[in-house]
Amino acid sequence: MQSPDYLHMVGMEELMDQTFPVKEPVIDGLLYKGVYLFAGAPKIGKSFLVLQIAYAVSTGQAIWDYQVHRGAVLYLALEDQYRRLQERMARMFGVDGHGDLMLAVAAKQLGQGLEKQMEYFLRRFPQAQMIVIDTLQKIRETAGDRYSYASDYEIIGQLKTFADYHNICILIVHHTRKQPSEDSFEMISGTTGLLGCADGAFLLHKEKRTDHRAILDIVGRDQPDQRLRLLRNEENLTWALEGADCELWKEPPDPLLEQVAQLVTPEQPVWQGSGAEMLERLGLKTTASSLTRRLNVRAGQLYATYGISYKNIRDRAGSHITLRLETEPV
């Protein structure tokens, strides 16, 4: 019988012998699977930018200098009307629609049927990448003007559980408060529980409300902090990338992954063998266990950079590695 005080623990050696699922990007270096907040002051243009992101994902078109992974998108425009959406999208993208961007102006609240509605969309579009909720306030129960840290953390936690289970991105539009702060992300309305539970956040802000330029600050667990300078096209209302305060981030090359990637080719897309056999093929001066543990940690980057999936099954005889070329690198 298991003790009521049982605590499941994992040692460092056991942890390093495990391989975890890759955190897949929706937009390389910008947006990943999971839950993200997109905050900004009212009427600053955040819904236009979020719609632009949604359209890019649904069509697979690159946004600015970022590569997009195409998939269906559900946009819950819960503060809008179909008439306004029609006018806005025609102005932004033209009148030739795209079937993988679905729009809704009404939905149930979280815990009262929204999850079932989102699952309905995912059943209809199994290759879906993203659901946009515009805005957070429309899907949560009214609690006056104040929400606790616990309630903020809980609502994002529920959406994160859903996103992780279904392997999609949920992008949640939210407002900022009027009070300025040294840390711009502290301007997000509500408690720090919102950002604390989310996988990342975007914050759109301007120095002057009438300015056509804006700053987009980005933080996330799976990417470095970024600050992008945007310029709004007043003719079609889309946002263009004017510049960045740092270079668009890319993972630095890993010499080990470069060598491992040479083991598979389009002509021979699968390589199988033990850690010792891989060590011999690569001519490396290390141990087989050290090699496989490094690959366990870097499996996500191997896939993201070279399109190679990595599987490592261990038994008493050692490790059994499978490399498979899934997609050729961009």
Short mmCIF file of C-alpha atoms in Angstrom, two decimals:
data_model
loop_
_atom_site.label_atom_id
_atom_site.label_comp_id
_atom_site.label_asym_id
_atom_site.label_seq_id
_atom_site.Cartn_x
_atom_site.Cartn_y
_atom_site.Cartn_z
CA MET A 1 0.00 0.00 0.00
CA GLN A 2 1.28 3.43 -0.93
CA SER A 3 1.98 5.80 1.96
CA PRO A 4 -0.43 8.76 2.24
CA ASP A 5 2.68 10.91 2.51
CA TYR A 6 4.10 9.61 -0.78
CA LEU A 7 5.86 12.22 -2.90
CA HIS A 8 6.91 11.33 -6.42
CA MET A 9 10.51 12.45 -6.94
CA VAL A 10 12.93 12.21 -9.84
CA GLY A 11 16.71 12.20 -9.47
CA MET A 12 18.92 14.29 -11.73
CA GLU A 13 20.33 11.22 -13.50
CA GLU A 14 16.84 9.86 -14.18
CA LEU A 15 15.68 13.29 -15.36
CA MET A 16 18.53 13.57 -17.86
CA ASP A 17 17.65 10.15 -19.28
CA GLN A 18 14.19 11.37 -20.29
CA THR A 19 13.10 12.96 -23.55
CA PHE A 20 10.22 15.42 -23.45
CA PRO A 21 7.85 16.56 -26.22
CA VAL A 22 9.06 19.46 -28.32
CA LYS A 23 7.53 22.88 -27.53
CA GLU A 24 6.28 23.64 -31.02
CA PRO A 25 6.28 27.17 -32.42
CA VAL A 26 3.25 28.70 -34.08
CA ILE A 27 5.42 31.60 -35.24
CA ASP A 28 9.15 30.91 -34.97
CA GLY A 29 10.78 32.94 -32.20
CA LEU A 30 7.55 34.81 -31.47
CA LEU A 31 4.62 32.60 -30.47
CA TYR A 32 4.53 29.01 -29.22
CA LYS A 33 1.92 26.46 -28.19
CA GLY A 34 0.48 27.33 -24.78
CA VAL A 35 -1.26 30.41 -23.37
CA TYR A 36 -0.22 33.99 -24.14
CA LEU A 37 -1.65 37.32 -23.04
CA PHE A 38 -1.90 40.18 -25.51
CA ALA A 39 -2.43 43.40 -23.57
CA GLY A 40 -2.82 47.03 -24.51
CA ALA A 41 -4.84 50.13 -23.77
CA PRO A 42 -8.38 50.35 -25.21
CA LYS A 43 -8.56 51.51 -28.86
CA ILE A 44 -4.78 51.32 -29.31
CA GLY A 45 -5.04 48.86 -32.21
CA LYS A 46 -4.38 45.57 -30.43
CA SER A 47 -7.40 43.80 -31.97
CA PHE A 48 -6.14 44.77 -35.43
CA LEU A 49 -2.70 43.35 -34.66
CA VAL A 50 -4.10 40.16 -33.15
CA LEU A 51 -6.32 39.71 -36.22
CA GLN A 52 -3.26 40.23 -38.41
CA ILE A 53 -1.44 37.49 -36.48
CA ALA A 54 -4.46 35.18 -36.75
CA TYR A 55 -4.70 35.74 -40.50
CA ALA A 56 -0.98 35.05 -40.95
CA VAL A 57 -1.24 31.75 -39.06
CA SER A 58 -4.35 30.67 -40.99
CA THR A 59 -2.66 31.36 -44.35
CA GLY A 60 0.89 30.40 -43.48
CA GLN A 61 2.19 33.78 -44.63
CA ALA A 62 5.24 35.08 -42.79
CA ILE A 63 4.56 38.01 -40.51
CA TRP A 64 7.39 40.55 -40.62
CA ASP A 65 10.59 38.47 -40.51
CA TYR A 66 9.07 35.52 -38.64
CA GLN A 67 8.30 32.14 -40.20
CA VAL A 68 4.71 30.97 -39.62
CA HIS A 69 3.44 27.40 -39.21
CA ARG A 70 0.09 27.24 -40.94
CA GLY A 71 -3.04 25.95 -39.24
CA ALA A 72 -6.68 26.80 -38.65
CA VAL A 73 -7.49 29.64 -36.26
CA LEU A 74 -10.63 30.43 -34.27
CA TYR A 75 -11.03 34.14 -33.50
CA LEU A 76 -13.56 34.81 -30.72
CA ALA A 77 -14.26 38.51 -31.32
CA LEU A 78 -16.53 38.82 -28.31
CA GLU A 79 -16.64 42.63 -28.26
CA ASP A 80 -17.39 42.92 -31.97
CA GLN A 81 -20.04 42.45 -34.65
CA TYR A 82 -19.84 40.54 -37.92
CA ARG A 83 -20.48 43.76 -39.87
CA ARG A 84 -17.47 45.48 -38.33
CA LEU A 85 -15.32 42.38 -38.79
CA GLN A 86 -16.28 42.24 -42.46
CA GLU A 87 -15.32 45.88 -43.01
CA ARG A 88 -12.09 45.53 -41.04
CA MET A 89 -10.91 42.37 -42.76
CA ALA A 90 -11.76 43.67 -46.24
CA ARG A 91 -9.65 46.73 -45.55
CA MET A 92 -6.77 44.76 -44.06
CA PHE A 93 -6.62 41.70 -46.31
CA GLY A 94 -8.98 42.24 -49.26
CA VAL A 95 -12.23 40.43 -49.99
CA ASP A 96 -10.84 37.01 -50.93
CA GLY A 97 -11.50 35.03 -47.76
CA HIS A 98 -9.67 32.07 -46.34
CA GLY A 99 -11.49 29.03 -44.99
CA ASP A 100 -9.04 28.31 -42.17
CA LEU A 101 -9.79 31.52 -40.24
CA MET A 102 -13.06 31.08 -38.37
CA LEU A 103 -14.81 33.94 -36.57
CA ALA A 104 -17.39 34.07 -33.78
CA VAL A 105 -18.84 37.07 -31.94
CA ALA A 106 -20.52 35.15 -29.11
CA ALA A 107 -19.39 32.29 -26.89
CA LYS A 108 -20.08 30.82 -23.48
CA GLN A 109 -18.00 31.57 -20.40
CA LEU A 110 -15.16 29.44 -19.14
CA GLY A 111 -16.52 26.64 -16.98
CA GLN A 112 -19.99 27.14 -18.45
CA GLY A 113 -19.56 25.58 -21.87
CA LEU A 114 -16.68 27.44 -23.54
CA GLU A 115 -14.40 24.42 -23.35
CA LYS A 116 -16.96 22.30 -25.25
CA GLN A 117 -17.33 25.01 -27.89
CA MET A 118 -13.56 25.18 -28.39
CA GLU A 119 -13.43 21.37 -28.64
CA TYR A 120 -16.15 21.54 -31.31
CA PHE A 121 -13.90 23.82 -33.36
CA LEU A 122 -10.92 21.49 -32.86
CA ARG A 123 -12.96 18.48 -34.04
CA ARG A 124 -13.91 20.36 -37.21
CA PHE A 125 -10.34 21.55 -37.76
CA PRO A 126 -7.93 18.86 -36.48
CA GLN A 127 -4.92 20.80 -37.80
CA ALA A 128 -5.82 23.92 -35.79
CA GLN A 129 -2.96 25.98 -34.42
CA MET A 130 -4.56 28.76 -32.42
CA ILE A 131 -7.64 30.13 -30.65
CA VAL A 132 -7.89 33.87 -29.98
CA ILE A 133 -10.08 35.09 -27.11
CA ASP A 134 -10.89 38.80 -27.45
CA THR A 135 -11.31 39.65 -24.60
CA LEU A 136 -10.58 37.84 -21.33
CA GLN A 137 -13.30 39.76 -19.52
CA LYS A 138 -15.98 38.25 -21.78
CA ILE A 139 -15.29 34.66 -20.75
CA ARG A 140 -14.92 35.03 -16.99
CA GLU A 141 -17.54 35.47 -14.32
CA THR A 142 -18.15 39.01 -13.13
CA ALA A 143 -16.56 39.71 -9.75
CA GLY A 144 -16.92 43.44 -9.49
CA ASP A 145 -13.88 45.59 -10.15
CA ARG A 146 -11.46 43.38 -8.24
CA TYR A 147 -10.09 39.94 -8.88
CA SER A 148 -7.77 38.05 -6.57
CA TYR A 149 -4.38 36.60 -7.48
CA ALA A 150 -5.90 33.14 -7.00
CA SER A 151 -8.80 33.77 -9.40
CA ASP A 152 -6.52 35.33 -12.02
CA TYR A 153 -4.08 32.41 -11.78
CA GLU A 154 -6.92 29.90 -11.90
CA ILE A 155 -8.56 31.20 -15.08
CA ILE A 156 -5.27 31.28 -16.99
CA GLY A 157 -4.44 27.88 -15.52
CA GLN A 158 -7.67 26.41 -16.88
CA LEU A 159 -6.95 27.77 -20.35
CA LYS A 160 -3.34 26.55 -20.17
CA THR A 161 -4.51 23.05 -19.25
CA PHE A 162 -6.80 23.10 -22.29
CA ALA A 163 -4.08 24.45 -24.61
CA ASP A 164 -1.46 21.96 -23.43
CA TYR A 165 -3.85 19.00 -23.67
CA HIS A 166 -4.89 19.88 -27.23
CA ASN A 167 -1.42 21.11 -28.26
CA ILE A 168 -2.56 24.53 -29.47
CA CYS A 169 -1.89 28.18 -28.71
CA ILE A 170 -4.52 30.29 -26.94
CA LEU A 171 -3.94 34.03 -27.35
CA ILE A 172 -5.94 36.11 -24.85
CA VAL A 173 -6.58 39.80 -25.48
CA HIS A 174 -6.65 41.90 -22.32
CA HIS A 175 -6.47 45.52 -21.24
CA THR A 176 -3.83 47.53 -19.40
CA ARG A 177 -4.41 49.85 -16.46
CA LYS A 178 -3.87 53.60 -16.68
CA GLN A 179 -1.21 53.86 -13.97
CA PRO A 180 2.34 53.93 -15.41
CA SER A 181 4.98 51.52 -14.11
CA GLU A 182 8.74 51.06 -14.48
CA ASP A 183 8.06 47.49 -15.60
CA SER A 184 5.70 47.81 -18.54
CA PHE A 185 4.20 44.36 -17.91
CA GLU A 186 2.99 45.50 -14.49
CA MET A 187 0.54 47.68 -16.42
CA ILE A 188 -1.50 44.59 -17.36
CA SER A 189 -4.89 44.94 -15.71
CA GLY A 190 -5.49 42.55 -12.81
CA THR A 191 -3.01 40.81 -10.55
CA THR A 192 0.35 39.27 -11.38
CA GLY A 193 -1.44 35.91 -11.36
CA LEU A 194 -2.36 36.43 -15.03
CA LEU A 195 1.22 36.77 -16.26
CA GLY A 196 2.54 34.36 -13.64
CA CYS A 197 0.56 31.45 -15.06
CA ALA A 198 0.78 32.35 -18.75
CA ASP A 199 3.54 31.03 -21.00
CA GLY A 200 4.21 34.52 -22.29
CA ALA A 201 2.79 37.94 -23.01
CA PHE A 202 2.70 40.69 -25.60
CA LEU A 203 2.28 44.31 -24.55
CA LEU A 204 1.37 46.93 -27.17
CA HIS A 205 1.85 50.54 -26.09
CA LYS A 206 2.42 54.03 -27.51
CA GLU A 207 4.05 57.20 -26.26
CA LYS A 208 1.11 59.19 -27.67
CA ARG A 209 -2.32 57.76 -28.40
CA THR A 210 -2.48 59.59 -31.76
CA ASP A 211 0.91 58.27 -32.85
CA HIS A 212 1.05 55.81 -35.76
CA ARG A 213 4.04 54.11 -34.13
CA ALA A 214 3.89 51.62 -31.26
CA ILE A 215 6.15 49.38 -29.20
CA LEU A 216 5.47 45.66 -28.89
CA ASP A 217 7.21 44.14 -25.87
CA ILE A 218 7.35 40.34 -25.75
CA VAL A 219 8.27 37.99 -22.91
CA GLY A 220 7.96 34.22 -22.75
CA ARG A 221 9.21 31.02 -21.22
CA ASP A 222 10.40 29.61 -24.54
CA GLN A 223 11.98 32.72 -26.06
CA PRO A 224 14.13 35.68 -25.04
CA ASP A 225 12.59 39.06 -24.26
CA GLN A 226 12.09 41.21 -27.35
CA ARG A 227 11.06 44.77 -28.16
CA LEU A 228 9.71 45.46 -31.65
CA ARG A 229 9.00 48.90 -33.10
CA LEU A 230 5.87 48.87 -35.24
CA LEU A 231 4.36 51.33 -37.71
CA ARG A 232 0.66 51.30 -38.53
CA ASN A 233 -0.40 51.62 -42.16
CA GLU A 234 -3.30 54.05 -42.01
CA GLU A 235 -4.57 52.89 -45.39
CA ASN A 236 -5.08 49.19 -44.64
CA LEU A 237 -4.70 49.35 -40.82
CA THR A 238 -2.04 46.63 -40.66
CA TRP A 239 1.12 46.87 -38.57
CA ALA A 240 4.57 46.77 -40.18
CA LEU A 241 7.87 46.02 -38.46
CA GLU A 242 9.92 49.21 -38.45
CA GLY A 243 12.77 47.85 -36.38
CA ALA A 244 13.82 45.94 -33.30
CA ASP A 245 15.88 47.01 -30.31
CA CYS A 246 17.71 43.70 -30.66
CA GLU A 247 18.28 41.38 -33.58
CA LEU A 248 15.44 38.95 -34.26
CA TRP A 249 16.53 36.07 -32.06
CA LYS A 250 17.67 32.76 -33.44
CA GLU A 251 19.04 29.79 -31.54
CA PRO A 252 22.86 29.78 -31.83
CA PRO A 253 24.25 26.80 -33.77
CA ASP A 254 25.13 23.69 -31.79
CA PRO A 255 28.13 21.75 -33.21
CA LEU A 256 26.78 18.46 -31.84
CA LEU A 257 23.42 18.90 -33.56
CA GLU A 258 25.17 19.84 -36.81
CA GLN A 259 27.01 16.50 -36.72
CA VAL A 260 23.96 14.47 -35.71
CA ALA A 261 21.91 16.04 -38.52
CA GLN A 262 24.34 14.59 -41.07
CA LEU A 263 23.28 11.05 -40.12
CA VAL A 264 19.99 11.42 -42.02
CA THR A 265 19.31 12.67 -45.55
CA PRO A 266 16.26 12.87 -47.85
CA GLU A 267 17.57 9.66 -49.48
CA GLN A 268 18.07 7.94 -46.09
CA PRO A 269 15.60 9.70 -43.78
CA VAL A 270 15.91 7.26 -40.84
CA TRP A 271 18.91 6.33 -38.71
CA GLN A 272 18.71 3.74 -35.92
CA GLY A 273 21.37 2.57 -33.53
CA SER A 274 22.70 2.62 -30.00
CA GLY A 275 24.37 5.51 -28.27
CA ALA A 276 27.71 3.73 -28.66
CA GLU A 277 27.14 3.28 -32.40
CA MET A 278 26.28 6.95 -32.82
CA LEU A 279 29.37 7.87 -30.83
CA GLU A 280 31.52 5.78 -33.17
CA ARG A 281 29.89 7.25 -36.31
CA LEU A 282 30.45 10.81 -35.12
CA GLY A 283 33.96 10.18 -33.81
CA LEU A 284 33.32 12.03 -30.56
CA LYS A 285 35.45 11.73 -27.43
CA THR A 286 32.80 11.34 -24.74
CA THR A 287 30.65 8.58 -23.27
CA ALA A 288 27.52 7.16 -24.85
CA SER A 289 25.42 8.14 -21.82
CA SER A 290 26.71 11.72 -21.95
CA LEU A 291 25.93 11.91 -25.68
CA THR A 292 22.37 10.64 -25.34
CA ARG A 293 21.67 12.90 -22.37
CA ARG A 294 22.81 15.93 -24.34
CA LEU A 295 20.52 14.88 -27.17
CA ASN A 296 17.65 14.34 -24.73
CA VAL A 297 18.01 17.97 -23.66
CA ARG A 298 18.48 19.30 -27.20
CA ALA A 299 15.83 17.19 -28.97
CA GLY A 300 13.55 20.19 -29.39
CA GLN A 301 16.24 22.25 -31.08
CA LEU A 302 17.22 19.32 -33.31
CA TYR A 303 13.66 19.24 -34.61
CA ALA A 304 13.24 23.02 -34.85
CA THR A 305 16.51 23.59 -36.73
CA TYR A 306 16.88 20.46 -38.84
CA GLY A 307 13.39 18.93 -38.95
CA ILE A 308 14.71 15.74 -37.32
CA SER A 309 12.72 13.93 -34.65
CA TYR A 310 14.66 12.11 -31.95
CA LYS A 311 13.51 9.07 -30.00
CA ASN A 312 15.56 7.34 -27.33
CA ILE A 313 14.35 4.14 -25.65
CA ARG A 314 16.51 2.82 -22.82
CA ASP A 315 16.61 -0.72 -21.45
CA ARG A 316 19.19 -2.90 -19.73
CA ALA A 317 21.08 -3.28 -22.99
CA GLY A 318 21.49 0.47 -23.34
CA SER A 319 19.90 3.15 -25.47
CA HIS A 320 18.09 2.58 -28.77
CA ILE A 321 18.03 5.79 -30.79
CA THR A 322 15.88 6.62 -33.80
CA LEU A 323 16.46 9.75 -35.88
CA ARG A 324 13.84 10.56 -38.49
CA LEU A 325 13.87 13.40 -41.02
CA GLU A 326 10.32 14.74 -40.74
CA THR A 327 10.67 18.03 -42.61
CA GLU A 328 13.59 19.57 -44.43
CA PRO A 329 14.96 22.67 -42.68
CA VAL A 330 13.90 26.08 -44.00
#
